[in-house]
Amino acid sequence: MRRSTRPPTTPASTPTRTPTRTPTPVPRAVAAVAAVATVAVGLGVRAGADGAFAKYAGSALYTVLLCALVAFCAPRARPAVVAGAALAVSWAVEFAQLTGVPAELSAHSTAARLVLGSTFNAPDLLWYAVGAAAAWSVHAGVTRLRR
């Protein structure tokens, strides 16, 4: 009798599946607390510091806040997606300042001034990336701890 040298096959009725790892969602409550804490830190920086440090810390915290809001709205999103989305929005708002529309809106509304700013400042683009990286590292750490 001759033996087959082929490896055994699995029957078609029992497919083999590779287990996939889905990200453990960060609860919305955690994202909400992060958003409130970010606003508190921003207000603290604004009250206790001035000059370039306060300005660029505010830019980084703006993106951290956006990360918390994205995580709140999409709790199953991966940390890199959350940080990337927040960074994209931050950059879009900064580049929109080149049009003059945010400046016009900011002249009539404090909320618009806080959200949209008024004048383009190229170094802000770097500090938004710093904020996104910081928020990504915290979000990734929290996600790992929850597994």
JSON list of N, CA, C and O in Angstrom, two decimals, residues 1-6:
[
{"chain": "A", "resi": 1, "resn": "MET", "atom": "N", "xyz": [0.82, -1.16, 0.00]},
{"chain": "A", "resi": 1, "resn": "MET", "atom": "CA", "xyz": [0.00, 0.00, 0.00]},
{"chain": "A", "resi": 1, "resn": "MET", "atom": "C", "xyz": [0.88, 1.24, 0.00]},
{"chain": "A", "resi": 1, "resn": "MET", "atom": "O", "xyz": [1.84, 1.32, 0.74]},
{"chain": "A", "resi": 2, "resn": "ARG", "atom": "N", "xyz": [0.48, 2.17, -0.80]},
{"chain": "A", "resi": 2, "resn": "ARG", "atom": "CA", "xyz": [1.27, 3.38, -0.94]},
{"chain": "A", "resi": 2, "resn": "ARG", "atom": "C", "xyz": [0.69, 4.49, -0.06]},
{"chain": "A", "resi": 2, "resn": "ARG", "atom": "O", "xyz": [-0.50, 4.74, -0.06]},
{"chain": "A", "resi": 3, "resn": "ARG", "atom": "N", "xyz": [1.54, 5.23, 0.64]},
{"chain": "A", "resi": 3, "resn": "ARG", "atom": "CA", "xyz": [1.10, 6.32, 1.52]},
{"chain": "A", "resi": 3, "resn": "ARG", "atom": "C", "xyz": [1.26, 7.65, 0.81]},
{"chain": "A", "resi": 3, "resn": "ARG", "atom": "O", "xyz": [2.22, 7.88, 0.10]},
{"chain": "A", "resi": 4, "resn": "SER", "atom": "N", "xyz": [0.34, 8.54, 1.07]},
{"chain": "A", "resi": 4, "resn": "SER", "atom": "CA", "xyz": [0.37, 9.88, 0.48]},
{"chain": "A", "resi": 4, "resn": "SER", "atom": "C", "xyz": [1.39, 10.75, 1.21]},
{"chain": "A", "resi": 4, "resn": "SER", "atom": "O", "xyz": [1.53, 10.67, 2.43]},
{"chain": "A", "resi": 5, "resn": "THR", "atom": "N", "xyz": [2.08, 11.58, 0.47]},
{"chain": "A", "resi": 5, "resn": "THR", "atom": "CA", "xyz": [3.04, 12.49, 1.08]},
{"chain": "A", "resi": 5, "resn": "THR", "atom": "C", "xyz": [2.46, 13.88, 1.27]},
{"chain": "A", "resi": 5, "resn": "THR", "atom": "O", "xyz": [3.13, 14.77, 1.77]},
{"chain": "A", "resi": 6, "resn": "ARG", "atom": "N", "xyz": [1.22, 14.06, 0.86]},
{"chain": "A", "resi": 6, "resn": "ARG", "atom": "CA", "xyz": [0.58, 15.37, 1.03]},
{"chain": "A", "resi": 6, "resn": "ARG", "atom": "C", "xyz": [0.10, 15.54, 2.47]},
{"chain": "A", "resi": 6, "resn": "ARG", "atom": "O", "xyz": [-0.33, 14.57, 3.10]}
]
